[in-house]
Structures are given as structure tokens and as C-alpha cells.
């Protein structure tokens, strides 16, 4: 056989196709998706709450609204509600100017601070970006309250020049930007990426499992009814889900050591994650056989951006945002963030993920019922002999 003839074989042509297809799919999905960083940072919602009874708070709040690179800035909200929204990752940053800020500034007291609150239990880009923004804000505020500016402010209140200079020196040293971090994640990217890695482990395993089990379904046609075979596929998937989830979470505990009381909750979520992803990826395989696996690859790649582990929905380009609403990976990652590091219940995300799996299973049932032609069930010789023996008896 010549080399050219070998290249024309089914295996060689398939390898060539997959090499080109995967390269185009990966680069064509990843590169446009990550152009959202830092391009769409301005879409992150923040809140600026000014409770200051004096003039300084209003001046700072106005300057921040004008100069910060965010299109959505909430001001008509209480600090308590803003912190609640931050806990749910509905806000990326909360800036709170306390009631006594101007009074403390004028007195030169060290308690004259502004609170900047950031939530770490979310997309990595958000927390890192907000830390950079807060650093820049504090730098500007330090300049704003420099000795010369402070002295001019105090002079407007008819404070003698000598006394104003002394107070200004105190003011220069009194302002501090109080950075508050909620839901802190332990040091190490392995902790921050754990929600995504657990989800990916379940998704990829389920996708490969779907290919194998649907292949077994097709190979077993004629040995049992398609309804029974479909039930067998789901039962086998559930068995794999339980075993693989216990092992996956066990590995996570060996390396990352999450809280022990979360173990069964994480295992339960991982089992659900596997079953939802299994039925989600099985749709294309029930429709197109092994060719469905090729179509599943770009969907998987798209979800690695749309799952919210790196960037939030607010930053995503439209196709990725649309995908996040039907993506089992998005809800799984957010539920893991809430469960492992957050201060909120993961239930809303889990209850959003479950319908995705239910709808996917219904679609698979419809495909099997209406698109897969029924085949006569072949009776084995053993079964024939058994029935004959029963009749004779």
C-alpha cells in the first residue's frame, strides 16, 4: 500500500478532519470569547452608596460616577441591599461612603474611611479587576485629599491658615480605603478553579459516556425493546455517575481539602451534574451517532467560557451569554462557588440545572420514540428452550 492510499483510508481521513476541525473550533471559539477581557469590563455593575451627611461624600460619589469606567452604577440602593446583591454576584463592587465621613475628614480622624467590598466567590476576572480598580480609586482619593487640597477646603470653612495647615497634615494621613473581601477563597488557583474543574470532570466524562452507552444502545437493538434499552442506558449512566462522583470528590478532598460537612452535598451535586450533562450531550449522539460527538466538541468549548468561572454573564458576548442560560456547566459552576466558598444557598442554581437535564432527557425519549425505527426482538435459543420447558411442565 502506498502512503497516498493510506491517507485515503477512513481512519486517516477522519484524523485529518478532526485535526483541522478541532483547531478551527477551539481558536474560533476561545479567541473571540476572551476578547471580552478587558473589553467588556465596563459592563460590570457596581454600586456607590453615599450616606455621608457632609459635602465630601457627595463630591467623591459624583467624581466616581463620572470617572469610573462602568456603564451600570447603582446609587439608589441601601448598603445592606447592595451587599446582599454582591453576595449573589449581581454586583461586582460596592463602594460605601459612611455617614460621618466628612465630619471625620474635617477632624483628621483615622476613622475617615470608605469601604470597598469585593466578592471573591465568583469569576476570577471580576475579583482581580475590582482589586485593581479599588487600588486606582484609593490612589486618586489620596491625591484628592493631599495637603494642598485639604488646606484649601478647610480655608473655605474660615479656619485660620496656620491651623488649616496643621489640620491638613492630619487629613493627609487620616484617609484610608478600607478594602473588604467577602467569601474569601484560600490562596492557590487550584481552589479558585475547583468549581470549574469538578464541573468539567463530570461533563467530559458524561460526554464520553454518552457516546459509549448510546453506541451500546444501537448495538443491542433487536435484543430488547428500544424502551427497555433506553432505560438501561439511563440506569448505567446513573451507576457511573454515582461511582465517578464519589471518586472525583474524593480526589478534590485529597488535594484542596474543602470542609468535611460539604462532602455529601458536593457528591450529590456532582451526580446531578453528570446525569444532566449525560442527557445534554446524548441528544446529538442519539440523532447523529458518532458524528454527534464531533458537534459536541464546539459546544463543550463554548461552555468553558460561558460557565462563568472566568468571566460573568455581564461581560460575555451575546452567543456565550445565550449559551449560559441552557448550559449545565454554568449552573454547576455557580452552585459550586456558592457551596464551597459562598455565603448563599446553591439551591437556585441546582434547581435551574435540573430542568436542563429533564428537558434533555425528554428530547432523547422523543428521538428514540419517533426517529429510531422499532426492531423485532430476537429470542435467544436459551429463552426458547426455557419457555418450551415451562410449557411441557
CSV table of C-alpha atoms in Angstrom, one decimal:
chain,number,residue,atom,x,y,z
A,1,UNK,CA,0.0,0.0,0.0
A,2,UNK,CA,1.3,3.4,-0.9
A,3,UNK,CA,1.2,6.3,1.5
A,4,UNK,CA,-1.3,8.2,-0.6
A,5,UNK,CA,-3.6,5.2,-0.4
A,6,UNK,CA,-3.2,5.0,3.3
A,7,UNK,CA,-4.2,8.7,3.6
A,8,UNK,CA,-7.4,7.8,1.9
A,9,UNK,CA,-8.4,5.3,4.5
A,10,UNK,CA,-11.3,6.1,6.8
A,11,UNK,CA,-9.1,6.4,9.9
A,12,UNK,CA,-6.6,8.7,8.2
A,13,UNK,CA,-9.2,11.0,6.7
A,14,UNK,CA,-11.1,11.2,10.0
A,15,UNK,CA,-7.8,12.1,11.8
A,16,UNK,CA,-7.1,14.8,9.2
A,17,UNK,CA,-10.6,16.2,9.5
A,18,UNK,CA,-10.6,16.2,13.3
A,19,UNK,CA,-7.2,17.9,13.4
A,20,UNK,CA,-8.4,20.7,11.3
A,21,UNK,CA,-11.9,20.9,12.8
A,22,UNK,CA,-10.7,20.9,16.4
A,23,UNK,CA,-8.1,23.7,15.7
A,24,UNK,CA,-10.6,25.8,13.9
A,25,UNK,CA,-13.3,25.2,16.6
A,26,UNK,CA,-11.0,25.8,19.6
A,27,UNK,CA,-9.4,29.0,18.2
A,28,UNK,CA,-12.7,30.2,16.6
A,29,UNK,CA,-14.5,29.9,20.0
A,30,UNK,CA,-11.8,30.7,22.6
A,31,UNK,CA,-10.2,33.8,20.9
A,32,UNK,CA,-13.5,35.7,20.3
A,33,UNK,CA,-14.8,34.7,23.7
A,34,UNK,CA,-11.8,36.1,25.5
A,35,UNK,CA,-11.9,39.4,23.7
A,36,UNK,CA,-14.4,40.3,26.4
A,37,UNK,CA,-11.4,40.7,28.7
A,38,UNK,CA,-10.9,43.6,29.3
A,39,UNK,CA,-13.1,44.9,26.6
A,40,UNK,CA,-16.4,44.3,28.4
A,41,UNK,CA,-15.2,45.2,31.9
A,42,UNK,CA,-17.3,48.4,31.7
A,43,UNK,CA,-20.5,46.2,31.6
A,44,UNK,CA,-19.9,45.0,35.2
A,45,UNK,CA,-22.5,46.5,37.6
A,46,UNK,CA,-21.3,48.3,40.7
A,47,UNK,CA,-23.0,50.3,43.5
A,48,UNK,CA,-21.9,53.6,45.1
A,49,UNK,CA,-23.8,54.3,48.3
A,50,UNK,CA,-23.2,57.8,49.8
A,51,UNK,CA,-24.5,58.0,53.4
A,52,UNK,CA,-22.3,61.0,54.2
A,53,UNK,CA,-24.1,63.9,55.7
A,54,UNK,CA,-21.4,66.4,54.6
A,55,UNK,CA,-20.1,67.7,51.2
A,56,UNK,CA,-17.1,65.5,50.8
A,57,UNK,CA,-19.1,62.3,50.3
A,58,UNK,CA,-21.3,63.8,47.6
A,59,UNK,CA,-18.2,65.2,45.8
A,60,UNK,CA,-16.5,61.8,45.9
A,61,UNK,CA,-19.6,59.9,44.8
A,62,UNK,CA,-20.1,62.3,41.9
A,63,UNK,CA,-16.5,62.1,40.8
A,64,UNK,CA,-16.5,58.3,40.9
A,65,UNK,CA,-19.7,58.1,38.8
A,66,UNK,CA,-18.1,60.4,36.2
A,67,UNK,CA,-14.7,58.8,36.1
A,68,UNK,CA,-15.1,55.1,36.7
A,69,UNK,CA,-15.3,53.0,33.5
A,70,UNK,CA,-18.6,51.3,34.3
A,71,UNK,CA,-21.9,51.9,32.5
A,72,UNK,CA,-24.1,50.5,35.2
A,73,UNK,CA,-23.6,52.2,38.5
A,74,UNK,CA,-26.4,51.9,41.1
A,75,UNK,CA,-26.8,54.7,43.6
A,76,UNK,CA,-30.4,54.5,44.6
A,77,UNK,CA,-29.8,51.5,46.9
A,78,UNK,CA,-29.1,50.8,50.5
A,79,UNK,CA,-25.7,49.5,51.6
A,80,UNK,CA,-27.4,46.4,53.1
A,81,UNK,CA,-29.2,45.5,49.9
A,82,UNK,CA,-26.0,46.2,47.8
A,83,UNK,CA,-24.0,43.8,50.0
A,84,UNK,CA,-26.8,41.2,49.5
A,85,UNK,CA,-26.6,41.7,45.8
A,86,UNK,CA,-22.8,41.4,45.9
A,87,UNK,CA,-23.1,38.1,47.8
A,88,UNK,CA,-25.3,36.8,44.9
A,89,UNK,CA,-22.7,38.2,42.3
A,90,UNK,CA,-25.4,40.6,41.0
A,91,UNK,CA,-22.9,43.4,41.7
A,92,UNK,CA,-19.1,43.4,41.2
A,93,UNK,CA,-18.2,46.1,43.7
A,94,UNK,CA,-19.8,48.0,46.5
A,95,UNK,CA,-18.4,51.4,47.4
A,96,UNK,CA,-19.9,52.7,50.7
A,97,UNK,CA,-19.2,56.3,52.0
A,98,UNK,CA,-20.2,56.3,55.7
A,99,UNK,CA,-22.4,58.9,57.3
A,100,UNK,CA,-19.6,60.5,59.3
A,101,UNK,CA,-17.0,60.6,56.5
A,102,UNK,CA,-16.9,64.4,56.1
A,103,UNK,CA,-17.0,65.0,59.8
A,104,UNK,CA,-14.1,62.6,60.4
A,105,UNK,CA,-12.1,64.2,57.5
A,106,UNK,CA,-12.5,67.6,59.0
A,107,UNK,CA,-11.4,66.4,62.3
A,108,UNK,CA,-8.5,64.5,60.8
A,109,UNK,CA,-9.6,61.3,62.4
A,110,UNK,CA,-8.2,57.9,61.3
A,111,UNK,CA,-11.7,56.5,61.1
A,112,UNK,CA,-12.4,58.5,58.0
A,113,UNK,CA,-12.5,55.6,55.5
A,114,UNK,CA,-14.5,54.5,52.5
A,115,UNK,CA,-15.5,50.8,52.3
A,116,UNK,CA,-14.8,48.9,49.1
A,117,UNK,CA,-16.3,45.4,49.2
A,118,UNK,CA,-15.4,42.7,46.8
A,119,UNK,CA,-16.8,39.1,46.5
A,120,UNK,CA,-14.1,36.5,45.7
A,121,UNK,CA,-16.6,33.6,45.3
A,122,UNK,CA,-17.2,34.3,41.6
A,123,UNK,CA,-15.5,34.8,38.3
A,124,UNK,CA,-11.7,35.3,38.7
A,125,UNK,CA,-11.5,38.2,36.3
A,126,UNK,CA,-14.1,40.2,38.4
A,127,UNK,CA,-12.3,40.0,41.7
A,128,UNK,CA,-8.9,40.7,40.2
A,129,UNK,CA,-10.3,43.6,38.1
A,130,UNK,CA,-12.1,45.1,41.1
A,131,UNK,CA,-8.9,45.0,43.2
A,132,UNK,CA,-7.1,46.9,40.5
A,133,UNK,CA,-10.0,49.4,40.3
A,134,UNK,CA,-10.0,49.9,44.1
A,135,UNK,CA,-6.2,50.5,44.2
A,136,UNK,CA,-6.6,53.2,41.5
A,137,UNK,CA,-9.5,54.8,43.3
A,138,UNK,CA,-7.6,55.0,46.6
A,139,UNK,CA,-4.6,56.5,44.8
A,140,UNK,CA,-6.8,59.2,43.3
A,141,UNK,CA,-8.5,59.9,46.6
A,142,UNK,CA,-5.2,60.1,48.4
A,143,UNK,CA,-4.2,62.8,45.8
A,144,UNK,CA,-7.6,64.5,46.2
A,145,UNK,CA,-7.1,64.8,49.9
A,146,UNK,CA,-3.5,65.8,49.7
A,147,UNK,CA,-2.2,68.5,52.0
A,148,UNK,CA,-2.7,71.4,49.5
A,149,UNK,CA,-6.3,70.4,48.6
A,150,UNK,CA,-7.3,69.7,52.2
A,151,UNK,CA,-5.9,73.1,53.2
A,152,UNK,CA,-8.0,74.8,50.6
A,153,UNK,CA,-11.1,73.0,51.7
A,154,UNK,CA,-10.5,74.0,55.3
A,155,UNK,CA,-9.9,77.6,54.4
A,156,UNK,CA,-13.4,77.7,52.9
A,157,UNK,CA,-14.7,76.9,56.3
A,158,UNK,CA,-13.0,80.1,57.7
A,159,UNK,CA,-10.3,78.1,59.5
A,160,UNK,CA,-7.1,80.2,60.2
A,161,UNK,CA,-4.3,79.5,57.7
A,162,UNK,CA,-1.9,78.2,60.3
A,163,UNK,CA,-4.5,75.9,61.9
A,164,UNK,CA,-5.6,74.8,58.5
A,165,UNK,CA,-2.1,73.7,57.6
A,166,UNK,CA,-1.8,71.6,60.8
A,167,UNK,CA,-5.2,70.0,60.2
A,168,UNK,CA,-4.4,69.4,56.6
A,169,UNK,CA,-1.4,67.4,57.6
A,170,UNK,CA,-3.6,65.3,59.8
A,171,UNK,CA,-6.1,64.9,57.0
A,172,UNK,CA,-3.4,63.7,54.6
A,173,UNK,CA,-2.6,60.9,56.9
A,174,UNK,CA,-6.2,60.1,58.1
A,175,UNK,CA,-7.9,58.9,54.9
A,176,UNK,CA,-7.8,55.1,54.4
A,177,UNK,CA,-9.5,53.0,51.8
A,178,UNK,CA,-11.0,50.1,53.7
A,179,UNK,CA,-11.0,47.1,51.3
A,180,UNK,CA,-13.4,44.4,52.5
A,181,UNK,CA,-13.3,40.9,50.9
A,182,UNK,CA,-16.2,38.6,51.4
A,183,UNK,CA,-16.3,34.9,50.7
A,184,UNK,CA,-12.5,34.7,50.6
A,185,UNK,CA,-11.0,31.8,48.7
A,186,UNK,CA,-7.8,30.2,50.0
A,187,UNK,CA,-4.6,31.0,48.2
A,188,UNK,CA,-3.9,29.0,45.1
A,189,UNK,CA,-5.5,28.8,41.7
A,190,UNK,CA,-6.4,25.2,42.5
A,191,UNK,CA,-9.0,26.5,44.9
A,192,UNK,CA,-10.4,29.2,42.6
A,193,UNK,CA,-10.7,26.8,39.7
A,194,UNK,CA,-12.2,23.9,41.7
A,195,UNK,CA,-15.8,24.6,40.8
A,196,UNK,CA,-14.9,24.6,37.1
A,197,UNK,CA,-12.7,21.5,37.3
A,198,UNK,CA,-15.3,19.5,39.2
A,199,UNK,CA,-17.9,20.5,36.6
A,200,UNK,CA,-15.6,19.8,33.6
A,201,UNK,CA,-14.7,16.4,35.0
A,202,UNK,CA,-18.4,15.5,35.2
A,203,UNK,CA,-19.2,17.0,31.8
A,204,UNK,CA,-16.3,15.4,29.8
A,205,UNK,CA,-16.9,12.0,31.5
A,206,UNK,CA,-20.6,12.2,30.7
A,207,UNK,CA,-20.0,13.2,27.1
A,208,UNK,CA,-17.7,10.2,26.5
A,209,UNK,CA,-20.1,8.0,28.5
A,210,UNK,CA,-22.9,9.2,26.3
A,211,UNK,CA,-21.0,8.1,23.2
A,212,UNK,CA,-20.3,4.7,24.6
A,213,UNK,CA,-23.7,4.0,26.1
A,214,UNK,CA,-25.6,5.2,23.1
A,215,UNK,CA,-23.3,3.0,21.0
A,216,UNK,CA,-24.2,0.1,23.2
A,217,UNK,CA,-27.9,1.0,22.8
A,218,UNK,CA,-27.5,0.9,19.0
A,219,UNK,CA,-25.5,-2.4,19.1
A,220,UNK,CA,-28.2,-4.0,21.3
A,221,UNK,CA,-31.1,-3.2,19.1
A,222,UNK,CA,-33.1,-6.4,18.5
A,223,UNK,CA,-32.1,-7.9,21.8
A,224,UNK,CA,-34.6,-5.9,23.8
A,225,UNK,CA,-37.2,-3.2,23.1
A,226,UNK,CA,-35.9,0.3,22.5
A,227,UNK,CA,-37.8,1.4,25.6
A,228,UNK,CA,-36.1,-1.1,27.8
A,229,UNK,CA,-32.7,-0.3,26.2
A,230,UNK,CA,-33.2,3.4,26.8
A,231,UNK,CA,-34.0,2.6,30.5
A,232,UNK,CA,-30.8,0.5,30.6
A,233,UNK,CA,-28.8,3.4,29.2
A,234,UNK,CA,-30.1,5.8,31.9
A,235,UNK,CA,-29.6,3.2,34.7
A,236,UNK,CA,-26.0,2.6,33.5
A,237,UNK,CA,-25.4,6.4,33.4
A,238,UNK,CA,-26.7,6.8,36.9
A,239,UNK,CA,-24.4,4.0,38.2
A,240,UNK,CA,-21.4,5.6,36.5
A,241,UNK,CA,-22.5,9.0,37.9
A,242,UNK,CA,-22.5,7.7,41.5
A,243,UNK,CA,-19.2,5.9,41.3
A,244,UNK,CA,-17.3,8.5,39.3
A,245,UNK,CA,-18.7,11.4,41.5
A,246,UNK,CA,-17.5,9.7,44.7
A,247,UNK,CA,-14.1,9.2,43.3
A,248,UNK,CA,-13.9,12.8,41.8
A,249,UNK,CA,-14.9,14.4,45.0
A,250,UNK,CA,-12.5,12.2,46.9
A,251,UNK,CA,-9.6,13.4,44.7
A,252,UNK,CA,-10.8,17.0,45.3
A,253,UNK,CA,-10.7,16.5,49.0
A,254,UNK,CA,-7.2,15.0,48.9
A,255,UNK,CA,-5.8,18.0,47.2
A,256,UNK,CA,-8.0,21.0,48.1
A,257,UNK,CA,-9.4,19.8,51.4
A,258,UNK,CA,-12.8,21.6,51.5
A,259,UNK,CA,-14.9,21.5,54.6
A,260,UNK,CA,-15.9,17.9,55.6
A,261,UNK,CA,-19.5,18.8,56.2
A,262,UNK,CA,-19.9,19.7,52.5
A,263,UNK,CA,-18.9,16.2,51.2
A,264,UNK,CA,-22.3,14.7,50.7
A,265,UNK,CA,-23.7,17.9,49.2
A,266,UNK,CA,-20.9,18.1,46.7
A,267,UNK,CA,-21.2,14.4,45.8
A,268,UNK,CA,-25.0,14.9,45.3
A,269,UNK,CA,-24.4,17.9,43.0
A,270,UNK,CA,-21.7,16.0,41.1
A,271,UNK,CA,-24.1,13.1,40.5
A,272,UNK,CA,-26.8,15.5,39.2
A,273,UNK,CA,-24.2,17.3,37.1
A,274,UNK,CA,-23.2,14.0,35.5
A,275,UNK,CA,-26.8,13.0,34.7
A,276,UNK,CA,-27.7,16.4,33.3
A,277,UNK,CA,-24.6,16.6,31.2
A,278,UNK,CA,-25.1,13.0,30.0
A,279,UNK,CA,-28.5,13.7,28.6
A,280,UNK,CA,-27.5,17.1,27.3
A,281,UNK,CA,-24.6,15.6,25.3
A,282,UNK,CA,-26.6,12.4,24.3
A,283,UNK,CA,-29.0,14.4,22.2
A,284,UNK,CA,-26.7,14.8,19.3
A,285,UNK,CA,-25.4,11.3,19.6
A,286,UNK,CA,-28.9,9.8,19.6
A,287,UNK,CA,-29.5,11.9,16.5
A,288,UNK,CA,-26.3,11.5,14.5
A,289,UNK,CA,-24.4,8.6,16.1
A,290,UNK,CA,-20.6,9.0,16.4
A,291,UNK,CA,-20.9,12.2,14.3
A,292,UNK,CA,-22.8,13.8,17.2
A,293,UNK,CA,-19.5,13.7,19.2
A,294,UNK,CA,-17.9,16.0,16.7
A,295,UNK,CA,-20.7,18.5,17.2
A,296,UNK,CA,-20.5,18.2,21.0
A,297,UNK,CA,-16.9,19.4,21.0
A,298,UNK,CA,-17.5,23.0,20.0
A,299,UNK,CA,-20.5,23.1,22.4
A,300,UNK,CA,-18.1,22.0,25.2
A,301,UNK,CA,-15.5,24.6,24.2
A,302,UNK,CA,-18.2,27.3,24.2
A,303,UNK,CA,-19.3,26.3,27.7
A,304,UNK,CA,-15.8,26.7,29.1
A,305,UNK,CA,-16.2,30.4,28.6
A,306,UNK,CA,-20.0,30.5,29.2
A,307,UNK,CA,-19.8,28.7,32.5
A,308,UNK,CA,-19.0,31.9,34.5
A,309,UNK,CA,-15.8,30.7,36.1
A,310,UNK,CA,-13.6,33.2,34.4
A,311,UNK,CA,-16.0,36.0,33.3
A,312,UNK,CA,-19.5,36.8,34.3
A,313,UNK,CA,-22.6,36.9,32.1
A,314,UNK,CA,-22.4,40.7,32.2
A,315,UNK,CA,-19.1,40.6,30.3
A,316,UNK,CA,-19.9,37.8,27.9
A,317,UNK,CA,-20.6,38.4,24.2
A,318,UNK,CA,-24.2,37.6,23.2
A,319,UNK,CA,-23.6,33.9,21.9
A,320,UNK,CA,-21.8,32.9,25.1
A,321,UNK,CA,-24.4,34.6,27.3
A,322,UNK,CA,-27.2,32.8,25.4
A,323,UNK,CA,-25.3,29.5,25.9
A,324,UNK,CA,-25.0,30.1,29.7
A,325,UNK,CA,-28.8,30.1,30.1
A,326,UNK,CA,-29.1,26.5,28.7
A,327,UNK,CA,-25.6,25.3,29.8
A,328,UNK,CA,-25.5,22.8,32.6
A,329,UNK,CA,-21.9,23.9,33.2
A,330,UNK,CA,-22.9,27.4,34.1
A,331,UNK,CA,-25.4,26.4,36.8
A,332,UNK,CA,-23.0,23.7,38.1
A,333,UNK,CA,-20.1,26.2,38.4
A,334,UNK,CA,-22.2,28.8,40.2
A,335,UNK,CA,-23.6,26.2,42.6
A,336,UNK,CA,-20.1,25.0,43.5
A,337,UNK,CA,-18.9,28.6,44.1
A,338,UNK,CA,-21.9,29.1,46.4
A,339,UNK,CA,-21.5,25.8,48.2
A,340,UNK,CA,-17.7,25.8,48.6
A,341,UNK,CA,-16.9,29.4,49.2
A,342,UNK,CA,-20.1,31.5,49.2
A,343,UNK,CA,-22.5,32.7,51.9
A,344,UNK,CA,-25.6,31.8,49.9
A,345,UNK,CA,-27.5,28.7,49.1
A,346,UNK,CA,-26.6,26.8,45.9
A,347,UNK,CA,-30.3,25.7,45.6
A,348,UNK,CA,-31.3,28.3,42.9
A,349,UNK,CA,-28.6,27.1,40.6
A,350,UNK,CA,-29.3,23.5,41.2
A,351,UNK,CA,-33.0,24.0,40.6
A,352,UNK,CA,-32.0,25.8,37.3
A,353,UNK,CA,-29.7,22.9,36.3
A,354,UNK,CA,-32.2,20.1,36.9
A,355,UNK,CA,-34.8,21.3,34.3
A,356,UNK,CA,-32.0,21.4,31.7
A,357,UNK,CA,-31.4,17.7,32.3
A,358,UNK,CA,-35.1,16.9,32.4
A,359,UNK,CA,-35.8,18.7,29.1
A,360,UNK,CA,-32.7,17.0,27.6
A,361,UNK,CA,-34.0,13.6,28.7
A,362,UNK,CA,-37.4,14.3,27.2
A,363,UNK,CA,-35.8,15.2,23.9
A,364,UNK,CA,-33.8,11.9,24.0
A,365,UNK,CA,-37.0,10.0,24.7
A,366,UNK,CA,-38.7,11.7,21.8
A,367,UNK,CA,-35.8,10.9,19.5
A,368,UNK,CA,-35.8,7.2,20.5
A,369,UNK,CA,-39.6,7.0,20.2
A,370,UNK,CA,-40.1,8.8,16.8
A,371,UNK,CA,-36.8,8.6,14.9
A,372,UNK,CA,-35.4,5.2,15.9
A,373,UNK,CA,-37.3,2.6,14.0
A,374,UNK,CA,-38.6,-0.3,16.1
A,375,UNK,CA,-36.8,-3.7,15.5
A,376,UNK,CA,-38.3,-7.1,16.3
A,377,UNK,CA,-36.9,-8.5,19.5
A,378,UNK,CA,-34.9,-11.7,18.8
A,379,UNK,CA,-35.5,-14.5,21.2
A,380,UNK,CA,-32.3,-16.4,22.1
A,381,UNK,CA,-32.2,-20.2,22.0
A,382,UNK,CA,-31.8,-20.4,25.7
A,383,UNK,CA,-35.1,-18.4,26.2
A,384,UNK,CA,-36.8,-20.6,23.6
A,385,UNK,CA,-35.7,-23.8,25.5
A,386,UNK,CA,-36.8,-22.2,28.8
A,387,UNK,CA,-40.2,-21.4,27.5
A,388,UNK,CA,-40.6,-24.9,26.0
A,389,UNK,CA,-39.7,-26.4,29.3
A,390,UNK,CA,-42.3,-24.3,31.1
A,391,UNK,CA,-45.0,-25.4,28.6
A,392,UNK,CA,-44.0,-29.0,28.9
A,393,UNK,CA,-44.1,-28.8,32.7
